Every structure is written in structure tokens, then in C-alpha cells.
Amino acid sequence: MKATLEAINQMQADGIIGAYAIGGAVGATFYLAPAATVDLDVFATLPGASATGIVSLSPIYEFLTSRGGAVQDEYIVVGGWPVQFLLPGNALEQEAVARAASTDVEGAPTRVMSAEHLVAIALNTGRAKDHSRILQFLEQNAVDRKKLQDVIERHGLSAKWNQFERRFLAGTQ
Amino acid sequence: MSKPKLQARLAALSFSEKIKILEKLRDREKAIAASGLRKDKPQPHPPSDTPNKGS
């Protein structure tokens, strides 16, 4: 993972990507007990993308393949980790990248989305594994419920949250 | 040790330590997948080339 993050950081230093943050299962691992995952989700902004209206991940792929990365389906394998680069597609994801927490992995600096944003994104995505992850955050008391409520309300996810509560939390609180 | 206690102990590890565990879990998953021990989907029966001779 250290080599993976160093490659991503170099890409950022070279201006290929702007701000980035780790999300998904690896991001959740920052707050939770580790659970098996095979890939790394990186939400990254692209400099100039909004100015042109054209968005392409090609510069990322070109940069990393020229340094030994291998494309594998929707992933690019860097430092032994299949990495999926995602562009923040809505205000919630943009905020999650902007407010990510700084940390490091074996000395390699990186940024991880906040627990509240990880939960809100999982809620918005809404697959079974996302619901499972939300429950892990709640069971392990790894999320600030007031902050989470704020994120949920500001990003129009109250109806989804209410539905999630009815389905999974009824009778547990 | 109870499951909640173990989870709390694992959750309290540094991110670097957790990533090492993730890498071990990932390598184990790969080894299991490569060994063919796990079949994620039931394999359909191959179509028979021979006509059904009946009993």
C-alpha cells in the first residue's frame, strides 16, 4: 500500500490529479476493525476538468502505466493493489474529498474520508454491502451521530436514512 | 475474547497496522481463489454430447 500511495502522491505532485481521498472499504478501515477487501477506491479531482466540461481518466492511466501499473478491468494495479479512480460525482463526494482527514501509511502521507461522509456515501449508494458497512460503523460507535445527521440533511439523504433505520435499526435503539 | 472487544482492539490499531492486516487478508483471498477451492457460482452442467438413452 505504501508504494501505491507514493505513486498517487507523485501523480498529485505532478498535477495529474488534484485533491484526493480514500473511500470505500479501505477508507472504512481507518475507523473500523479491518475487513477483507481486494481493491482501493480513490476519489480524485482532476485539475481543469470543470473548465472544459470534458472529463477523462486517461492522464491517470497513462501516468501509472508508464510507471509499471497494469490495467485490469476498471482497476489499475499499482504497488500490488487494484486501484479504482473515481471522480467526485456530486456535492456529497466533493465535500468528502475536501474535508478528508490527513494520515499516513508507513510514512506515506494520504487522506481518508471522514466516517460521516463514508456512511453518507454508502447510504446514497445503497447496495447490500454498503448497508452492511453502515451497520459496522454504528455497531462499533465509529461515527458521530450529530455530524452524520448534519451531512445527511444537507445532502438530501433524510428519506434514505429513515428507510435504512426502519429496515435495519427498528427496535435496536 | 468477545467479538466486540476484539473489534474494538482491532479498530484501535494504527492505520498502517490495519493496512498490513488488509494485505494479509487480500493475499489469503487470492491464494484461496487461485487454489480453486472456492467456487463463487454453481457450475452449470455441461450439455451432454450423447443422446439420452433412457433407462
Coordinates of N, CA and C in Angstrom, one line a residue:
Chain A
M1 N 0.8 -1.2 0.0 CA 0.0 0.0 0.0 C 0.9 1.3 0.0
K2 N 2.0 1.2 0.7 CA 2.9 2.4 0.7 C 3.3 2.8 -0.7
A3 N 3.7 1.8 -1.5 CA 4.1 2.1 -2.9 C 3.0 2.6 -3.7
T4 N 1.8 2.1 -3.4 CA 0.6 2.6 -4.1 C 0.3 4.1 -3.8
L5 N 0.4 4.4 -2.5 CA 0.1 5.8 -2.1 C 1.2 6.7 -2.6
E6 N 2.5 6.2 -2.6 CA 3.6 7.1 -3.1 C 3.4 7.4 -4.6
A7 N 2.9 6.4 -5.4 CA 2.6 6.7 -6.8 C 1.5 7.7 -7.0
I8 N 0.4 7.6 -6.1 CA -0.7 8.5 -6.2 C -0.2 9.9 -5.8
N9 N 0.6 10.0 -4.8 CA 1.1 11.3 -4.3 C 2.0 11.9 -5.4
Q10 N 2.7 11.1 -6.1 CA 3.6 11.7 -7.1 C 2.7 12.2 -8.3
M11 N 1.7 11.5 -8.5 CA 0.7 11.9 -9.6 C 0.1 13.3 -9.2
Q12 N -0.2 13.4 -7.9 CA -0.7 14.7 -7.4 C 0.3 15.8 -7.5
A13 N 1.5 15.5 -7.1 CA 2.6 16.5 -7.1 C 2.9 16.9 -8.6
D14 N 2.7 16.0 -9.5 CA 2.9 16.4 -10.9 C 1.7 17.0 -11.6
G15 N 0.7 17.2 -10.8 CA -0.5 18.0 -11.3 C -1.5 17.1 -12.2
I16 N -1.3 15.8 -12.2 CA -2.2 14.9 -12.9 C -3.6 14.9 -12.2
I17 N -3.5 14.8 -10.9 CA -4.8 14.9 -10.1 C -4.7 16.0 -9.1
G18 N -5.8 16.5 -8.7 CA -5.8 17.5 -7.6 C -6.0 16.8 -6.3
A19 N -6.9 17.3 -5.4 CA -7.1 16.7 -4.1 C -7.7 15.3 -4.3
Y20 N -7.3 14.4 -3.4 CA -7.9 13.0 -3.5 C -8.1 12.5 -2.0
A21 N -9.0 11.5 -2.0 CA -9.2 10.9 -0.7 C -9.6 9.5 -0.9
I22 N -9.2 8.6 0.1 CA -9.5 7.2 0.1 C -10.9 7.1 0.6
G23 N -11.7 6.3 -0.1 CA -13.1 6.0 0.3 C -13.2 4.4 0.4
G24 N -14.5 4.0 0.3 CA -14.8 2.6 0.3 C -14.3 1.8 1.5
A25 N -14.0 0.5 1.3 CA -13.7 -0.4 2.4 C -12.4 0.0 3.0
V26 N -11.4 0.4 2.2 CA -10.1 0.8 2.8 C -10.3 2.0 3.7
G27 N -11.0 3.0 3.2 CA -11.3 4.2 3.9 C -12.0 3.8 5.2
A28 N -13.0 2.9 5.2 CA -13.7 2.5 6.4 C -12.7 1.9 7.4
T29 N -11.7 1.2 6.9 CA -10.7 0.5 7.8 C -10.0 1.5 8.7
F30 N -9.9 2.8 8.2 CA -9.3 3.8 9.1 C -10.0 3.9 10.4
Y31 N -11.4 3.6 10.4 CA -12.2 3.8 11.6 C -12.6 2.5 12.2
L32 N -12.6 1.4 11.5 CA -13.2 0.2 11.9 C -12.1 -0.9 12.0
A33 N -12.5 -2.1 12.6 CA -11.7 -3.2 12.5 C -11.5 -3.6 11.0
P34 N -10.3 -4.1 10.6 CA -10.1 -4.4 9.2 C -11.0 -5.5 8.8
A35 N -11.6 -5.4 7.5 CA -12.4 -6.4 6.9 C -11.9 -6.6 5.5
A36 N -11.9 -7.8 5.0 CA -11.3 -8.2 3.8 C -11.8 -7.3 2.6
T37 N -10.9 -6.8 1.8 CA -11.2 -6.1 0.6 C -10.1 -6.3 -0.4
V38 N -10.4 -6.3 -1.7 CA -9.4 -6.5 -2.7 C -9.0 -5.3 -3.5
D39 N -9.7 -4.2 -3.2 CA -9.3 -3.0 -4.0 C -9.3 -1.7 -3.2
L40 N -8.8 -0.7 -3.8 CA -8.7 0.6 -3.2 C -9.4 1.6 -4.0
D41 N -10.4 2.3 -3.3 CA -11.2 3.3 -4.0 C -10.6 4.7 -3.7
V42 N -10.2 5.4 -4.8 CA -9.6 6.7 -4.6 C -10.5 7.7 -5.4
F43 N -11.1 8.6 -4.6 CA -11.8 9.7 -5.2 C -10.9 10.9 -5.5
A44 N -10.7 11.2 -6.7 CA -9.8 12.3 -7.1 C -10.4 13.3 -8.0
T45 N -10.0 14.6 -7.7 CA -10.4 15.7 -8.6 C -9.3 15.8 -9.7
L46 N -9.8 16.3 -10.8 CA -8.9 16.5 -12.0 C -8.7 18.0 -12.2
P47 N -7.5 18.5 -12.2 CA -7.4 19.9 -12.4 C -7.9 20.3 -13.8
G48 N -8.7 21.3 -13.9 CA -9.2 21.8 -15.2 C -10.4 21.1 -15.7
A49 N -10.8 20.1 -15.1 CA -11.9 19.3 -15.6 C -13.2 20.1 -15.7
S50 N -13.5 20.9 -14.7 CA -14.7 21.7 -14.7 C -14.7 22.8 -15.8
A51 N -13.5 23.3 -16.1 CA -13.3 24.4 -17.0 C -13.7 23.9 -18.4
T52 N -13.3 22.7 -18.8 CA -13.5 22.2 -20.1 C -14.8 21.5 -20.3
G53 N -15.3 20.9 -19.2 CA -16.5 20.1 -19.2 C -16.2 18.7 -19.7
I54 N -15.0 18.5 -20.1 CA -14.6 17.1 -20.6 C -13.8 16.4 -19.5
V55 N -14.3 15.2 -19.1 CA -13.6 14.5 -18.0 C -13.1 13.2 -18.5
S56 N -11.8 13.0 -18.3 CA -11.2 11.7 -18.8 C -10.2 11.3 -17.7
L57 N -10.2 10.0 -17.5 CA -9.2 9.4 -16.6 C -7.9 9.0 -17.3
S58 N -7.9 9.3 -18.6 CA -6.7 8.8 -19.4 C -5.4 9.3 -18.8
P59 N -5.3 10.6 -18.4 CA -4.0 11.0 -17.8 C -3.5 10.2 -16.6
I60 N -4.5 9.8 -15.8 CA -4.2 8.9 -14.6 C -3.6 7.6 -15.1
Y61 N -4.3 7.0 -16.1 CA -3.9 5.7 -16.6 C -2.6 5.8 -17.3
E62 N -2.4 6.8 -18.1 CA -1.1 7.0 -18.8 C 0.1 7.2 -17.8
F63 N -0.2 8.0 -16.8 CA 0.9 8.2 -15.8 C 1.3 6.9 -15.1
L64 N 0.3 6.2 -14.6 CA 0.6 5.0 -13.8 C 1.1 3.8 -14.7
T65 N 0.5 3.6 -15.9 CA 1.0 2.5 -16.7 C 2.5 2.8 -17.2
S66 N 2.8 4.1 -17.3 CA 4.2 4.3 -17.7 C 5.2 4.1 -16.6
R67 N 4.6 3.9 -15.4 CA 5.4 3.5 -14.2 C 5.2 2.1 -13.7
G68 N 4.7 1.3 -14.6 CA 4.6 -0.1 -14.2 C 3.2 -0.6 -13.8
G69 N 2.3 0.4 -13.8 CA 0.9 0.0 -13.4 C 0.3 -0.9 -14.5
A70 N -0.6 -1.8 -14.1 CA -1.3 -2.6 -15.1 C -2.8 -2.5 -15.1
V71 N -3.4 -2.2 -16.2 CA -4.8 -2.0 -16.3 C -5.5 -3.4 -16.2
Q72 N -6.5 -3.5 -15.3 CA -7.2 -4.7 -15.1 C -8.7 -4.4 -14.9
D73 N -9.5 -4.6 -15.9 CA -10.9 -4.2 -15.9 C -11.0 -2.7 -15.5
E74 N -11.8 -2.4 -14.5 CA -11.9 -0.9 -14.1 C -10.9 -0.5 -13.2
Y75 N -9.9 -1.4 -12.9 CA -8.8 -1.0 -11.9 C -7.5 -0.8 -12.7
I76 N -6.6 -0.2 -11.9 CA -5.2 -0.1 -12.4 C -4.4 -0.6 -11.2
V77 N -3.6 -1.7 -11.4 CA -2.9 -2.3 -10.3 C -1.6 -1.5 -10.1
V78 N -1.5 -1.0 -8.9 CA -0.3 -0.2 -8.5 C 0.2 -0.7 -7.2
G79 N 1.5 -1.0 -7.1 CA 2.0 -1.5 -5.9 C 1.3 -2.7 -5.3
G80 N 0.8 -3.5 -6.2 CA 0.1 -4.7 -5.7 C -1.4 -4.5 -5.4
W81 N -1.9 -3.3 -5.4 CA -3.3 -3.0 -5.1 C -4.1 -2.6 -6.4
P82 N -5.2 -3.3 -6.7 CA -6.0 -2.8 -7.7 C -6.7 -1.5 -7.2
V83 N -6.5 -0.4 -8.0 CA -7.0 0.9 -7.6 C -8.1 1.3 -8.5
Q84 N -9.2 1.7 -8.0 CA -10.3 2.3 -8.8 C -10.3 3.8 -8.6
F85 N -10.1 4.6 -9.6 CA -10.2 6.0 -9.5 C -11.6 6.5 -9.8
L86 N -12.1 7.3 -9.0 CA -13.5 7.8 -9.1 C -13.5 9.3 -9.1
L87 N -14.2 9.9 -9.9 CA -14.3 11.4 -9.9 C -15.5 11.7 -9.0
P88 N -15.3 12.6 -8.0 CA -16.4 13.0 -7.2 C -17.6 13.5 -8.0
G89 N -18.7 12.7 -8.0 CA -19.8 12.9 -8.9 C -20.9 13.8 -8.4
N90 N -20.9 14.2 -7.2 CA -21.9 15.0 -6.6 C -21.4 15.8 -5.5
A91 N -22.2 16.7 -4.9 CA -21.7 17.6 -3.9 C -21.3 16.8 -2.6
L92 N -21.9 15.7 -2.3 CA -21.5 14.9 -1.2 C -20.1 14.4 -1.3
E93 N -19.8 13.8 -2.5 CA -18.5 13.3 -2.7 C -17.4 14.4 -2.8
Q94 N -17.8 15.5 -3.4 CA -16.9 16.7 -3.5 C -16.5 17.1 -2.0
E95 N -17.5 17.2 -1.2 CA -17.3 17.6 0.2 C -16.4 16.6 0.9
A96 N -16.7 15.3 0.6 CA -16.0 14.2 1.3 C -14.5 14.3 1.0
V97 N -14.2 14.7 -0.3 CA -12.7 14.8 -0.6 C -12.2 16.1 0.0
A98 N -12.9 17.2 0.0 CA -12.4 18.4 0.5 C -12.2 18.4 2.1
R99 N -13.0 17.6 2.8 CA -12.9 17.5 4.2 C -12.2 16.3 4.7
A100 N -11.5 15.6 3.9 CA -10.9 14.3 4.3 C -9.8 14.5 5.3
A101 N -9.6 13.5 6.2 CA -8.6 13.6 7.2 C -7.2 13.2 6.7
S102 N -6.2 13.9 7.2 CA -4.8 13.5 6.8 C -4.3 12.4 7.7
T103 N -3.6 11.5 7.1 CA -3.0 10.4 7.9 C -1.8 9.9 7.1
D104 N -1.3 8.8 7.4 CA -0.2 8.2 6.6 C -0.2 6.7 6.8
V105 N 0.4 6.0 5.8 CA 0.6 4.6 5.8 C 2.1 4.3 5.7
E106 N 2.6 3.9 6.8 CA 4.1 3.6 6.9 C 4.9 4.8 6.4
G107 N 4.5 6.0 6.7 CA 5.2 7.2 6.4 C 4.7 7.9 5.1
A108 N 3.9 7.2 4.3 CA 3.4 7.8 3.1 C 2.2 8.6 3.4
P109 N 2.2 9.9 3.2 CA 1.0 10.7 3.6 C -0.2 10.4 2.6
T110 N -1.4 10.5 3.2 CA -2.6 10.3 2.4 C -3.7 10.9 3.1
R111 N -4.9 10.8 2.5 CA -6.1 11.4 3.1 C -7.2 10.4 3.0
V112 N -8.0 10.4 4.1 CA -9.2 9.4 4.2 C -10.4 10.2 4.5
M113 N -11.5 9.8 3.8 CA -12.8 10.5 4.0 C -13.2 10.3 5.5
S114 N -14.0 11.3 6.0 CA -14.5 11.2 7.4 C -15.4 10.0 7.5
A115 N -15.6 9.5 8.7 CA -16.5 8.4 8.9 C -17.9 8.8 8.5
E116 N -18.3 10.1 8.8 CA -19.7 10.5 8.4 C -19.9 10.6 6.9
H117 N -18.9 11.0 6.2 CA -19.0 11.0 4.7 C -19.0 9.6 4.2
L118 N -18.2 8.7 4.7 CA -18.2 7.3 4.3 C -19.6 6.7 4.4
V119 N -20.2 7.0 5.6 CA -21.5 6.4 5.9 C -22.5 7.0 4.9
A120 N -22.5 8.4 4.7 CA -23.4 9.0 3.9 C -23.3 8.5 2.4
I121 N -22.1 8.4 1.9 CA -21.9 7.9 0.6 C -22.4 6.4 0.5
A122 N -22.1 5.6 1.5 CA -22.7 4.2 1.5 C -24.2 4.2 1.5
L123 N -24.8 5.1 2.2 CA -26.2 5.2 2.3 C -26.8 5.6 0.9
N124 N -26.1 6.6 0.3 CA -26.5 7.0 -1.1 C -26.4 5.9 -2.1
T125 N -25.3 5.1 -2.0 CA -25.0 4.1 -3.0 C -26.1 2.9 -2.8
G126 N -26.2 2.5 -1.5 CA -27.3 1.7 -1.2 C -27.3 0.2 -1.5
R127 N -26.1 -0.3 -1.9 CA -26.1 -1.8 -2.1 C -26.0 -2.5 -0.8
A128 N -26.2 -3.8 -0.8 CA -26.2 -4.6 0.4 C -24.9 -4.4 1.2
K129 N -23.8 -4.4 0.5 CA -22.5 -4.3 1.2 C -22.4 -2.9 1.8
D130 N -23.0 -1.9 1.2 CA -23.0 -0.6 1.7 C -23.8 -0.5 3.0
H131 N -24.9 -1.1 3.0 CA -25.8 -1.2 4.3 C -25.0 -1.9 5.4
S132 N -24.3 -3.0 5.0 CA -23.6 -3.8 6.0 C -22.5 -2.9 6.6
R133 N -21.8 -2.1 5.8 CA -20.8 -1.2 6.3 C -21.3 -0.1 7.2
I134 N -22.5 0.4 6.9 CA -23.1 1.4 7.7 C -23.3 0.8 9.1
L135 N -23.9 -0.4 9.1 CA -24.1 -1.1 10.4 C -22.9 -1.3 11.2
Q136 N -21.8 -1.6 10.5 CA -20.5 -1.8 11.2 C -20.1 -0.5 11.9
F137 N -20.2 0.7 11.2 CA -19.9 2.0 11.8 C -20.8 2.2 13.0
L138 N -22.0 1.9 12.9 CA -22.9 2.1 14.0 C -22.6 1.2 15.2
E139 N -22.4 -0.1 14.9 CA -22.2 -1.1 15.9 C -20.9 -0.8 16.7
Q140 N -19.9 -0.3 15.9 CA -18.6 0.0 16.5 C -18.5 1.4 17.1
N141 N -19.6 2.1 17.1 CA -19.6 3.5 17.6 C -18.5 4.3 16.9
A142 N -18.3 4.2 15.6 CA -17.2 4.8 14.9 C -17.7 6.0 14.1
V143 N -18.9 6.5 14.4 CA -19.4 7.6 13.7 C -20.1 8.6 14.7
D144 N -19.9 9.9 14.4 CA -20.5 10.9 15.3 C -21.9 11.1 14.7
R145 N -22.9 10.7 15.5 CA -24.3 10.7 15.0 C -24.8 12.1 14.7
K146 N -24.4 13.1 15.4 CA -24.8 14.5 15.2 C -24.2 15.0 13.8
K147 N -22.9 14.7 13.7 CA -22.3 15.1 12.4 C -22.9 14.4 11.2
L148 N -23.2 13.1 11.4 CA -23.8 12.3 10.4 C -25.1 12.9 10.0
Q149 N -25.9 13.2 11.0 CA -27.3 13.8 10.7 C -27.1 15.0 9.9
D150 N -26.1 15.9 10.2 CA -25.9 17.1 9.5 C -25.6 16.8 8.0
V151 N -24.7 15.9 7.8 CA -24.3 15.5 6.4 C -25.5 15.0 5.7
I152 N -26.3 14.1 6.3 CA -27.4 13.5 5.7 C -28.5 14.6 5.3
E153 N -28.7 15.5 6.2 CA -29.7 16.5 5.9 C -29.3 17.5 4.8
R154 N -28.0 17.9 4.9 CA -27.5 18.9 3.9 C -27.5 18.3 2.5
H155 N -27.3 17.0 2.4 CA -27.2 16.4 1.1 C -28.5 15.6 0.7
G156 N -29.6 15.9 1.3 CA -30.9 15.4 0.9 C -31.0 13.9 1.0
L157 N -30.4 13.3 2.1 CA -30.5 11.9 2.2 C -31.4 11.4 3.4
S158 N -32.2 12.4 3.9 CA -33.0 12.0 5.0 C -34.0 10.9 4.8
A159 N -34.6 10.9 3.6 CA -35.6 9.8 3.3 C -34.9 8.5 3.2
K160 N -33.7 8.4 2.6 CA -32.9 7.2 2.6 C -32.5 6.7 4.0
W161 N -32.1 7.7 4.8 CA -31.8 7.3 6.2 C -32.9 6.8 7.0
N162 N -34.1 7.4 6.8 CA -35.3 7.0 7.5 C -35.6 5.5 7.1
Q163 N -35.5 5.3 5.8 CA -35.8 4.0 5.3 C -34.8 2.9 5.8
F164 N -33.5 3.4 5.9 CA -32.5 2.5 6.4 C -32.8 2.2 7.9
E165 N -33.2 3.2 8.6 CA -33.5 3.0 10.1 C -34.6 2.0 10.3
R166 N -35.7 2.2 9.5 CA -36.8 1.3 9.6 C -36.5 -0.1 9.2
R167 N -35.6 -0.3 8.2 CA -35.3 -1.6 7.8 C -34.3 -2.3 8.7
F168 N -33.3 -1.6 9.2 CA -32.2 -2.3 9.9 C -32.1 -1.9 11.4
L169 N -32.6 -0.8 11.8 CA -32.4 -0.4 13.2 C -33.6 -0.4 14.0
A170 N -34.8 -0.7 13.5 CA -36.0 -0.7 14.2 C -35.9 -1.7 15.4
G171 N -36.1 -1.1 16.6 CA -36.1 -1.9 17.8 C -34.7 -2.1 18.4
T172 N -33.7 -1.5 17.8 CA -32.4 -1.6 18.4 C -31.9 -0.4 19.1
Q173 N -32.7 0.7 19.0 CA -32.2 2.0 19.6 C -33.1 2.4 20.8
Chain B
M1 N -11.8 -13.9 24.1 CA -12.1 -12.5 24.0 C -13.5 -12.4 23.2
S2 N -14.4 -11.5 23.7 CA -15.6 -11.4 23.0 C -15.4 -10.6 21.6
K3 N -16.4 -10.8 20.7 CA -16.3 -10.2 19.4 C -16.2 -8.7 19.5
P4 N -17.1 -8.0 20.3 CA -17.0 -6.6 20.4 C -15.6 -6.1 20.9
K5 N -15.1 -6.8 21.9 CA -13.8 -6.4 22.4 C -12.7 -6.6 21.4
L6 N -12.8 -7.7 20.7 CA -11.8 -7.9 19.6 C -11.9 -6.8 18.5
Q7 N -13.1 -6.5 18.2 CA -13.3 -5.4 17.2 C -12.8 -4.1 17.6
A8 N -13.0 -3.8 18.9 CA -12.5 -2.6 19.5 C -11.0 -2.5 19.5
R9 N -10.4 -3.7 19.8 CA -9.0 -3.7 19.8 C -8.4 -3.6 18.4
L10 N -9.0 -4.2 17.4 CA -8.5 -4.1 16.1 C -8.8 -2.7 15.5
A11 N -9.9 -2.1 15.9 CA -10.2 -0.7 15.4 C -9.3 0.3 16.0
A12 N -8.7 0.0 17.1 CA -7.8 0.9 17.8 C -6.3 0.9 17.2
L13 N -6.1 -0.1 16.4 CA -4.7 -0.2 15.7 C -4.5 1.0 14.9
S14 N -3.2 1.3 14.6 CA -2.9 2.4 13.7 C -3.3 2.0 12.3
F15 N -3.5 3.0 11.4 CA -3.9 2.8 10.0 C -2.9 1.8 9.3
S16 N -1.6 2.1 9.6 CA -0.6 1.3 9.0 C -0.7 -0.2 9.4
E17 N -1.0 -0.4 10.6 CA -1.1 -1.8 11.1 C -2.4 -2.5 10.5
K18 N -3.4 -1.7 10.4 CA -4.7 -2.2 9.8 C -4.4 -2.6 8.3
I19 N -3.7 -1.7 7.6 CA -3.4 -2.0 6.2 C -2.6 -3.3 6.1
K20 N -1.7 -3.5 7.0 CA -0.9 -4.8 6.9 C -1.9 -6.0 7.1
I21 N -2.9 -5.8 8.0 CA -3.9 -6.9 8.1 C -4.7 -7.1 6.8
L22 N -5.1 -5.9 6.2 CA -5.8 -6.0 5.0 C -5.0 -6.7 3.9
E23 N -3.7 -6.4 3.9 CA -2.9 -7.0 2.8 C -2.8 -8.5 3.1
K24 N -2.7 -9.0 4.3 CA -2.7 -10.4 4.6 C -4.0 -11.1 4.2
L25 N -5.1 -10.4 4.5 CA -6.4 -10.9 4.2 C -6.6 -11.0 2.6
R26 N -6.1 -9.9 2.0 CA -6.2 -9.9 0.5 C -5.3 -11.1 -0.1
D27 N -4.1 -11.3 0.4 CA -3.3 -12.3 -0.1 C -3.9 -13.7 0.1
R28 N -4.6 -13.8 1.3 CA -5.2 -15.1 1.6 C -6.4 -15.4 0.6
E29 N -7.1 -14.3 0.3 CA -8.2 -14.4 -0.6 C -7.7 -14.8 -2.0
K30 N -6.6 -14.2 -2.4 CA -6.0 -14.5 -3.7 C -5.6 -16.0 -3.7
A31 N -5.0 -16.5 -2.6 CA -4.5 -17.8 -2.6 C -5.6 -18.8 -2.7
I32 N -6.7 -18.5 -2.0 CA -7.9 -19.4 -2.0 C -8.5 -19.4 -3.4
A33 N -8.6 -18.2 -4.0 CA -9.1 -18.1 -5.4 C -8.3 -18.9 -6.4
A34 N -6.9 -18.8 -6.2 CA -6.0 -19.5 -7.1 C -6.0 -21.0 -6.9
S35 N -6.4 -21.4 -5.7 CA -6.3 -22.9 -5.5 C -7.5 -23.6 -6.0
G36 N -8.6 -22.8 -6.4 CA -9.8 -23.4 -6.9 C -10.6 -24.1 -5.9
L37 N -10.3 -23.8 -4.6 CA -11.1 -24.4 -3.6 C -12.5 -23.7 -3.5
R38 N -12.6 -22.5 -3.9 CA -13.8 -21.8 -3.8 C -14.5 -21.6 -5.1
K39 N -15.7 -22.0 -5.2 CA -16.5 -21.8 -6.4 C -17.6 -20.7 -6.1
D40 N -17.4 -19.5 -6.6 CA -18.3 -18.4 -6.3 C -19.7 -18.7 -6.8
K41 N -19.8 -19.3 -8.0 CA -21.0 -19.6 -8.7 C -21.2 -21.1 -8.9
P42 N -22.4 -21.6 -8.8 CA -22.5 -23.0 -9.1 C -22.2 -23.2 -10.6
Q43 N -21.5 -24.3 -10.9 CA -21.1 -24.5 -12.2 C -22.3 -25.3 -12.9
P44 N -22.7 -24.7 -14.1 CA -23.8 -25.4 -14.8 C -23.3 -26.8 -15.3
H45 N -24.2 -27.7 -15.4 CA -23.9 -29.0 -16.0 C -23.6 -28.8 -17.5
P46 N -22.5 -29.4 -18.0 CA -22.2 -29.2 -19.4 C -23.2 -30.0 -20.2
P47 N -23.6 -29.4 -21.4 CA -24.5 -30.2 -22.2 C -23.9 -31.5 -22.6
S48 N -24.8 -32.5 -22.6 CA -24.3 -33.8 -22.9 C -24.2 -34.0 -24.5
D49 N -23.1 -34.6 -24.9 CA -23.0 -34.9 -26.3 C -23.7 -36.2 -26.8
T50 N -24.0 -37.0 -25.8 CA -24.6 -38.2 -26.1 C -26.1 -38.2 -25.9
P51 N -26.8 -38.8 -26.8 CA -28.3 -38.7 -26.6 C -28.7 -39.5 -25.4
N52 N -29.8 -39.0 -24.9 CA -30.3 -39.7 -23.7 C -30.8 -41.1 -24.1
K53 N -30.2 -42.1 -23.5 CA -30.6 -43.5 -23.9 C -31.7 -44.0 -23.0
G54 N -32.0 -43.2 -22.0 CA -33.1 -43.7 -21.2 C -32.7 -44.8 -20.3
S55 N -33.5 -45.3 -19.5 CA -33.1 -46.3 -18.6 C -33.4 -47.7 -19.1

